[in-house]
Amino acid sequence: MEILAEERNMTTEQPTLAACIYTHMTFMKVCYALWITMAIFGLIGNTVSVIVLSRKRLRLSTTATYLQALSISDMFVVLTAVFRYKAYYILLSEESYMEARFWLNGYVEVYIEPFHFIFLGASSLITTALTTERYMAISCPLSIKRHCDVIFTRVIIGAIYGIITIVTLPTFFTYNVISMNLDGQRITLTQATPFGLKTNYECIFHKLLIPIFWYIVPWLCIAVMNTLLLVHVKKSAKVSSRMLNFPLRSNRNLTVMLIGIVLVYMVCNLPKCVSVFMDLIQRELFKSCEIEVCVLPQSSRDLADTIASLLNTFNSCINFVLYCILGDKFFQECKRMFCGKCMKRSVRRVGFIETSVKRSRSNSKGPSVLQFQLKGREESSGTCIM
């Protein structure tokens, strides 16, 4: 009887395990497809954003300079995310998939993932700097206009990239890739370097620096600045309702666009911030950097981390849509750039026609005379008897 009971338990457990594996594989395929889709859309959208923001009408403002740098960073974030989260698996055949797992993954982990963290950190800090600059522009506009120009903005962006690169650079030297043959199959493995063995930098970087300075601190700073910007927009809305001042309305539209960008950033990065914050608390309780904490059960934790990573990548591909919806100048410039030829053709076809019609009668029984004049690139006139 005991043997029969054990066999029944095994037969009931096997379908459950198979169903779990199948569900997990299906979920990951959907996630891979979403990452590929976001990468394509993000590359196209951010490339267009850089081109539009580089045009003469927009490139002379500090905000456009920040948005250019943000678009460039986001472009590489979505590109490296395809490799960081192994989303390219969905594009491979079964043979290529096995080759990628045994050969390509080692190079991705050692040489591509650090670039992902560089551009991800730059994106967060540039968003923080942009929000701070906008708040200072509305709180002390004269001082900002005097000291903060495009050159100073480029210096800040260069400093952000420099600091992020310096902090991330040691991770390139903590591991190296070794190749070996196993039963005729070429595989690659990651091996700790002497620098990685002697120091604990890899653990400090991934478990402390990235959670604090890539996610938590920027999110808190942006939350404070965005709250102050919202208060300013409400006050300016009351003022603009009483007076029609074009510069005031233009600045208010710019502030609204930045608030929209920041709100999307906060929503998309909140799950990741919560996840890394819980890890930090658990790690502080254990007083160890190297310990792997499990705040949630492993399956639930993996699911939460995957969704948080998807939202993080989504934030880097959606800004182009926000620029078009909330940015009047950006949308108008985008229309001029991509629809300019169509608009010129329609203008030539219509010819800026302005008609002035005069109807007169030579006598009560005579025909009506319709006189018209076309004003445009070439003026012409004529008379039509009706």
Short mmCIF file of C-alpha atoms in Angstrom, two decimals:
data_model
loop_
_atom_site.label_atom_id
_atom_site.label_comp_id
_atom_site.label_asym_id
_atom_site.label_seq_id
_atom_site.Cartn_x
_atom_site.Cartn_y
_atom_site.Cartn_z
CA MET A 1 0.00 0.00 0.00
CA GLU A 2 2.83 2.38 0.83
CA ILE A 3 4.46 1.66 -2.54
CA LEU A 4 1.19 2.41 -4.35
CA ALA A 5 0.80 5.65 -2.40
CA GLU A 6 4.34 6.73 -3.31
CA GLU A 7 3.71 5.95 -6.98
CA ARG A 8 0.54 8.03 -6.90
CA ASN A 9 2.44 10.93 -5.34
CA MET A 10 5.13 10.67 -8.02
CA THR A 11 2.57 10.62 -10.83
CA THR A 12 0.78 13.65 -9.39
CA GLU A 13 4.04 15.57 -8.78
CA GLN A 14 5.46 14.96 -12.27
CA PRO A 15 2.63 16.68 -14.19
CA THR A 16 2.74 19.55 -11.70
CA LEU A 17 6.49 19.98 -12.20
CA ALA A 18 6.13 19.76 -15.98
CA ALA A 19 3.32 22.31 -15.90
CA CYS A 20 5.45 24.69 -13.82
CA ILE A 21 8.37 24.35 -16.22
CA TYR A 22 6.11 24.92 -19.22
CA THR A 23 4.51 27.97 -17.59
CA HIS A 24 7.91 29.42 -16.74
CA MET A 25 9.22 28.87 -20.27
CA THR A 26 6.11 30.47 -21.77
CA PHE A 27 6.41 33.45 -19.44
CA MET A 28 10.08 33.94 -20.33
CA LYS A 29 9.32 33.74 -24.06
CA VAL A 30 6.74 36.49 -23.64
CA CYS A 31 9.27 38.56 -21.69
CA TYR A 32 11.95 38.01 -24.34
CA ALA A 33 9.51 39.11 -27.05
CA LEU A 34 8.67 42.23 -25.04
CA TRP A 35 12.35 43.07 -24.60
CA ILE A 36 13.01 42.68 -28.33
CA THR A 37 9.97 44.84 -29.16
CA MET A 38 11.01 47.52 -26.68
CA ALA A 39 14.57 47.45 -28.03
CA ILE A 40 13.39 48.03 -31.62
CA PHE A 41 10.95 50.75 -30.63
CA GLY A 42 13.49 52.33 -28.27
CA LEU A 43 16.26 52.41 -30.86
CA ILE A 44 13.99 54.04 -33.45
CA GLY A 45 12.34 56.47 -31.03
CA ASN A 46 15.54 57.59 -29.31
CA THR A 47 17.36 57.98 -32.64
CA VAL A 48 14.57 60.21 -33.94
CA SER A 49 14.63 62.15 -30.66
CA VAL A 50 18.36 62.83 -30.98
CA ILE A 51 17.93 64.00 -34.59
CA VAL A 52 14.98 66.28 -33.80
CA LEU A 53 16.62 67.73 -30.68
CA SER A 54 19.78 68.46 -32.70
CA ARG A 55 17.96 70.77 -35.10
CA LYS A 56 18.65 74.48 -35.01
CA ARG A 57 15.37 75.52 -33.40
CA LEU A 58 15.85 73.25 -30.36
CA ARG A 59 19.53 72.51 -29.81
CA LEU A 60 20.40 75.86 -28.22
CA SER A 61 18.47 75.20 -24.99
CA THR A 62 19.85 73.42 -21.95
CA THR A 63 16.76 71.21 -21.73
CA ALA A 64 17.33 69.94 -25.28
CA THR A 65 20.95 69.16 -24.38
CA TYR A 66 19.85 67.09 -21.39
CA LEU A 67 17.21 65.31 -23.46
CA GLN A 68 19.77 64.51 -26.17
CA ALA A 69 22.06 62.89 -23.62
CA LEU A 70 19.10 61.06 -22.07
CA SER A 71 18.02 59.71 -25.47
CA ILE A 72 21.54 58.50 -26.26
CA SER A 73 21.79 56.77 -22.88
CA ASP A 74 18.36 55.16 -23.26
CA MET A 75 19.25 54.00 -26.76
CA PHE A 76 22.15 51.94 -25.40
CA VAL A 77 20.16 50.83 -22.36
CA VAL A 78 17.53 49.11 -24.52
CA LEU A 79 20.22 47.70 -26.82
CA THR A 80 22.34 46.19 -24.05
CA ALA A 81 19.22 44.99 -22.20
CA VAL A 82 18.63 42.49 -25.02
CA PHE A 83 21.95 40.83 -24.09
CA ARG A 84 21.82 41.51 -20.34
CA TYR A 85 18.49 39.68 -19.95
CA LYS A 86 19.21 37.07 -22.68
CA ALA A 87 16.25 38.24 -24.77
CA TYR A 88 18.11 37.34 -27.97
CA TYR A 89 17.44 33.66 -27.18
CA ILE A 90 14.01 33.98 -28.80
CA LEU A 91 15.62 34.84 -32.15
CA LEU A 92 17.87 31.77 -32.23
CA SER A 93 17.31 28.29 -33.56
CA GLU A 94 17.78 25.32 -31.23
CA GLU A 95 21.36 24.76 -32.41
CA SER A 96 22.26 28.43 -32.15
CA TYR A 97 20.58 28.61 -28.75
CA MET A 98 22.85 25.91 -27.33
CA GLU A 99 25.89 27.57 -28.88
CA ALA A 100 24.91 30.91 -27.35
CA ARG A 101 24.45 29.39 -23.89
CA PHE A 102 27.79 27.61 -23.96
CA TRP A 103 29.87 30.19 -25.82
CA LEU A 104 28.34 33.70 -25.99
CA ASN A 105 27.04 34.13 -22.44
CA GLY A 106 30.50 34.39 -20.93
CA TYR A 107 31.43 37.34 -23.14
CA VAL A 108 28.08 39.01 -22.49
CA GLU A 109 28.50 38.81 -18.71
CA VAL A 110 32.08 40.10 -18.71
CA TYR A 111 32.12 42.71 -21.48
CA ILE A 112 28.54 43.84 -22.24
CA GLU A 113 26.82 43.94 -18.84
CA PRO A 114 29.17 46.66 -17.48
CA PHE A 115 28.20 48.90 -20.41
CA HIS A 116 24.55 48.29 -19.57
CA PHE A 117 25.15 49.53 -16.04
CA ILE A 118 27.09 52.57 -17.31
CA PHE A 119 24.26 53.75 -19.55
CA LEU A 120 21.59 52.81 -17.01
CA GLY A 121 23.30 54.85 -14.30
CA ALA A 122 23.86 57.75 -16.69
CA SER A 123 20.17 57.71 -17.64
CA SER A 124 19.09 57.91 -13.98
CA LEU A 125 21.52 60.69 -13.06
CA ILE A 126 20.77 62.73 -16.21
CA THR A 127 17.07 62.55 -15.38
CA THR A 128 17.90 63.74 -11.86
CA ALA A 129 20.05 66.59 -13.18
CA LEU A 130 17.35 67.62 -15.67
CA THR A 131 14.68 67.74 -12.96
CA THR A 132 16.97 69.67 -10.62
CA GLU A 133 17.87 72.17 -13.34
CA ARG A 134 14.21 72.75 -14.17
CA TYR A 135 13.31 73.31 -10.52
CA MET A 136 16.16 75.80 -10.11
CA ALA A 137 15.08 77.54 -13.33
CA ILE A 138 11.64 78.26 -11.87
CA SER A 139 12.81 79.03 -8.33
CA CYS A 140 15.74 81.35 -9.19
CA PRO A 141 15.49 82.05 -12.95
CA LEU A 142 17.89 85.00 -13.08
CA SER A 143 20.75 83.11 -11.49
CA ILE A 144 20.20 80.04 -13.68
CA LYS A 145 20.01 82.14 -16.85
CA ARG A 146 23.28 83.83 -15.93
CA HIS A 147 25.32 80.74 -15.04
CA CYS A 148 23.67 77.69 -16.61
CA ASP A 149 24.16 77.63 -20.38
CA VAL A 150 24.60 74.86 -22.93
CA ILE A 151 28.35 74.57 -22.30
CA PHE A 152 27.83 74.22 -18.55
CA THR A 153 25.13 71.61 -19.19
CA ARG A 154 27.52 69.61 -21.37
CA VAL A 155 30.12 69.76 -18.60
CA ILE A 156 27.58 68.32 -16.14
CA ILE A 157 26.67 65.53 -18.57
CA GLY A 158 30.34 64.77 -19.16
CA ALA A 159 30.94 64.67 -15.39
CA ILE A 160 28.04 62.23 -14.96
CA TYR A 161 29.41 59.91 -17.62
CA GLY A 162 32.92 60.24 -16.19
CA ILE A 163 31.88 59.39 -12.62
CA ILE A 164 29.70 56.46 -13.72
CA THR A 165 32.49 55.09 -15.92
CA ILE A 166 35.10 55.38 -13.16
CA VAL A 167 32.82 53.59 -10.68
CA THR A 168 31.98 50.82 -13.18
CA LEU A 169 35.45 50.41 -14.71
CA PRO A 170 36.83 47.97 -12.08
CA THR A 171 34.10 45.46 -12.94
CA PHE A 172 35.79 44.92 -16.31
CA PHE A 173 38.81 43.52 -14.46
CA THR A 174 37.13 41.28 -11.89
CA TYR A 175 36.42 38.42 -14.32
CA ASN A 176 37.86 37.14 -17.56
CA VAL A 177 36.65 34.62 -20.11
CA ILE A 178 38.36 31.27 -20.61
CA SER A 179 37.59 28.83 -23.44
CA MET A 180 37.72 25.06 -23.27
CA ASN A 181 36.53 22.03 -25.23
CA LEU A 182 34.12 19.61 -23.59
CA ASP A 183 33.37 16.49 -25.65
CA GLY A 184 34.05 18.42 -28.84
CA GLN A 185 31.82 21.32 -27.76
CA ARG A 186 33.50 24.69 -27.35
CA ILE A 187 32.35 26.39 -24.15
CA THR A 188 33.35 29.55 -22.33
CA LEU A 189 33.51 30.10 -18.59
CA THR A 190 33.97 33.21 -16.48
CA GLN A 191 36.87 33.06 -14.06
CA ALA A 192 37.73 35.53 -11.32
CA THR A 193 40.93 37.50 -11.93
CA PRO A 194 43.53 38.13 -9.20
CA PHE A 195 41.96 41.57 -8.74
CA GLY A 196 38.55 39.97 -8.31
CA LEU A 197 39.90 37.44 -5.80
CA LYS A 198 41.78 40.00 -3.71
CA THR A 199 39.03 42.60 -3.59
CA ASN A 200 35.34 42.46 -2.86
CA TYR A 201 34.52 45.17 -5.40
CA GLU A 202 32.20 43.08 -7.58
CA CYS A 203 29.96 42.35 -4.61
CA ILE A 204 30.06 45.95 -3.37
CA PHE A 205 29.24 47.27 -6.85
CA HIS A 206 26.25 45.01 -7.51
CA LYS A 207 24.87 44.76 -3.97
CA LEU A 208 25.47 48.29 -2.65
CA LEU A 209 26.49 50.89 -5.25
CA ILE A 210 23.92 50.03 -7.93
CA PRO A 211 20.94 49.79 -5.55
CA ILE A 212 21.79 53.05 -3.77
CA PHE A 213 23.18 55.33 -6.49
CA TRP A 214 21.49 53.86 -9.58
CA TYR A 215 17.98 53.51 -8.14
CA ILE A 216 17.15 54.68 -4.61
CA VAL A 217 18.94 58.05 -4.36
CA PRO A 218 17.93 59.27 -7.87
CA TRP A 219 14.33 58.15 -7.29
CA LEU A 220 14.07 60.03 -3.99
CA CYS A 221 15.66 63.20 -5.40
CA ILE A 222 13.40 63.12 -8.44
CA ALA A 223 10.33 62.56 -6.25
CA VAL A 224 11.12 65.68 -4.19
CA MET A 225 11.89 67.85 -7.22
CA ASN A 226 8.84 66.64 -9.10
CA THR A 227 6.57 67.46 -6.17
CA LEU A 228 7.93 71.00 -6.11
CA LEU A 229 7.45 71.28 -9.88
CA LEU A 230 3.82 70.16 -9.55
CA VAL A 231 3.21 72.90 -6.98
CA HIS A 232 4.73 75.45 -9.37
CA VAL A 233 2.57 74.28 -12.28
CA LYS A 234 -0.61 74.68 -10.21
CA LYS A 235 0.38 78.22 -9.27
CA SER A 236 1.33 79.16 -12.85
CA ALA A 237 -1.96 77.71 -14.14
CA LYS A 238 -3.87 80.23 -12.01
CA VAL A 239 -1.67 83.07 -13.27
CA SER A 240 -1.88 82.07 -16.95
CA SER A 241 -5.66 81.83 -16.72
CA ARG A 242 -5.77 85.55 -15.91
CA MET A 243 -3.24 86.75 -18.48
CA LEU A 244 -2.20 85.63 -21.95
CA ASN A 245 1.58 85.66 -21.75
CA PHE A 246 3.24 83.50 -24.40
CA PRO A 247 6.65 83.05 -22.65
CA LEU A 248 4.87 82.06 -19.45
CA ARG A 249 2.70 79.52 -21.28
CA SER A 250 5.74 78.19 -23.19
CA ASN A 251 7.74 77.65 -19.99
CA ARG A 252 4.72 76.04 -18.36
CA ASN A 253 4.36 73.58 -21.27
CA LEU A 254 8.03 72.66 -20.93
CA THR A 255 7.60 72.08 -17.20
CA VAL A 256 4.53 69.90 -17.82
CA MET A 257 6.50 67.80 -20.32
CA LEU A 258 9.33 67.26 -17.83
CA ILE A 259 6.85 66.36 -15.10
CA GLY A 260 5.34 63.73 -17.41
CA ILE A 261 8.78 62.27 -18.17
CA VAL A 262 9.66 62.17 -14.48
CA LEU A 263 6.34 60.60 -13.46
CA VAL A 264 6.83 57.78 -15.96
CA TYR A 265 10.39 57.32 -14.65
CA MET A 266 9.14 57.10 -11.06
CA VAL A 267 6.39 54.59 -11.86
CA CYS A 268 8.66 52.37 -13.98
CA ASN A 269 11.51 52.35 -11.46
CA LEU A 270 9.45 52.04 -8.27
CA PRO A 271 9.28 48.18 -8.33
CA LYS A 272 13.05 47.97 -8.84
CA CYS A 273 13.68 50.44 -6.02
CA VAL A 274 11.45 48.45 -3.66
CA SER A 275 13.20 45.20 -4.61
CA VAL A 276 16.74 46.48 -4.09
CA PHE A 277 15.73 48.30 -0.89
CA MET A 278 14.36 45.09 0.61
CA ASP A 279 17.58 43.33 -0.36
CA LEU A 280 19.62 46.05 1.33
CA ILE A 281 17.65 45.71 4.56
CA GLN A 282 18.08 41.94 4.63
CA ARG A 283 21.77 42.22 3.82
CA GLU A 284 22.25 44.78 6.58
CA LEU A 285 20.57 42.43 9.05
CA PHE A 286 22.97 39.63 8.08
CA LYS A 287 25.93 42.06 8.05
CA SER A 288 27.27 40.48 4.88
CA CYS A 289 27.59 41.65 1.30
CA GLU A 290 28.09 38.25 -0.25
CA ILE A 291 25.03 36.53 1.20
CA GLU A 292 22.19 35.88 -1.22
CA VAL A 293 19.03 37.05 0.49
CA CYS A 294 15.58 35.75 -0.41
CA VAL A 295 12.92 38.15 0.78
CA LEU A 296 10.32 36.27 -1.28
CA PRO A 297 10.14 32.62 -2.33
CA GLN A 298 12.50 32.02 -5.23
CA SER A 299 9.79 31.69 -7.91
CA SER A 300 7.97 34.81 -6.71
CA ARG A 301 11.25 36.68 -6.43
CA ASP A 302 12.25 35.80 -10.00
CA LEU A 303 8.84 36.88 -11.26
CA ALA A 304 9.02 40.20 -9.40
CA ASP A 305 12.59 40.88 -10.60
CA THR A 306 11.67 40.10 -14.20
CA ILE A 307 8.65 42.43 -14.16
CA ALA A 308 10.72 45.17 -12.50
CA SER A 309 13.43 44.79 -15.16
CA LEU A 310 10.81 44.96 -17.93
CA LEU A 311 9.43 48.20 -16.50
CA ASN A 312 12.95 49.56 -16.16
CA THR A 313 13.62 48.91 -19.85
CA PHE A 314 10.18 50.25 -20.81
CA ASN A 315 11.10 53.59 -19.25
CA SER A 316 14.03 53.89 -21.68
CA CYS A 317 11.91 53.37 -24.80
CA ILE A 318 8.81 55.45 -24.07
CA ASN A 319 10.27 58.96 -23.82
CA PHE A 320 9.84 59.66 -27.55
CA VAL A 321 6.08 59.21 -27.18
CA LEU A 322 6.06 61.57 -24.20
CA TYR A 323 8.00 64.19 -26.17
CA CYS A 324 5.42 64.06 -28.96
CA ILE A 325 2.39 64.16 -26.65
CA LEU A 326 3.58 66.74 -24.12
CA GLY A 327 6.24 68.72 -26.00
CA ASP A 328 4.66 71.21 -28.41
CA LYS A 329 7.96 72.44 -29.86
CA PHE A 330 9.30 68.91 -30.27
CA PHE A 331 6.14 67.74 -32.03
CA GLN A 332 6.09 70.74 -34.37
CA GLU A 333 9.76 70.26 -35.24
CA CYS A 334 9.17 66.56 -35.79
CA LYS A 335 6.34 67.38 -38.21
CA ARG A 336 8.54 69.88 -40.05
CA MET A 337 11.32 67.34 -40.42
CA PHE A 338 9.29 64.32 -41.53
CA CYS A 339 6.24 65.97 -43.10
CA GLY A 340 7.94 69.06 -44.50
CA LYS A 341 8.01 67.81 -48.11
CA CYS A 342 4.35 66.81 -47.97
CA MET A 343 3.44 70.21 -46.54
CA LYS A 344 5.46 72.01 -49.24
CA ARG A 345 3.75 70.01 -51.98
CA SER A 346 0.33 70.85 -50.61
CA VAL A 347 1.33 74.49 -50.35
CA ARG A 348 2.48 74.52 -53.98
CA ARG A 349 -0.73 72.80 -55.02
CA VAL A 350 -2.88 75.31 -53.20
CA GLY A 351 -0.51 78.19 -53.92
CA PHE A 352 -1.51 80.15 -50.86
CA ILE A 353 -4.66 81.06 -52.73
CA GLU A 354 -6.58 83.99 -51.42
CA THR A 355 -9.62 84.83 -53.45
CA SER A 356 -11.52 88.06 -53.50
CA VAL A 357 -14.70 87.81 -55.40
CA LYS A 358 -16.64 90.72 -56.67
CA ARG A 359 -19.99 90.15 -58.24
CA SER A 360 -21.38 92.90 -60.39
CA ARG A 361 -24.05 93.25 -62.96
CA SER A 362 -23.70 95.39 -66.04
CA ASN A 363 -27.48 95.65 -66.09
CA SER A 364 -30.37 93.88 -64.49
CA LYS A 365 -30.69 91.46 -67.41
CA GLY A 366 -26.99 90.97 -68.10
CA PRO A 367 -24.77 88.16 -66.94
CA SER A 368 -22.98 88.17 -63.63
CA VAL A 369 -19.27 88.95 -63.81
CA LEU A 370 -17.02 87.05 -61.39
CA GLN A 371 -13.68 88.74 -60.85
CA PHE A 372 -11.04 86.84 -58.93
CA GLN A 373 -7.43 87.33 -57.86
CA LEU A 374 -4.96 84.66 -56.78
CA LYS A 375 -2.33 85.78 -54.32
CA GLY A 376 0.58 83.48 -53.67
CA ARG A 377 3.99 82.77 -55.13
CA GLU A 378 2.68 84.06 -58.48
CA GLU A 379 -0.18 86.51 -58.60
CA SER A 380 -2.81 86.15 -61.29
CA SER A 381 -6.25 87.49 -61.94
CA GLY A 382 -9.10 86.87 -64.29
CA THR A 383 -12.72 87.42 -65.11
CA CYS A 384 -15.38 84.81 -65.44
CA ILE A 385 -18.82 85.49 -66.99
CA MET A 386 -21.62 83.56 -65.34
#
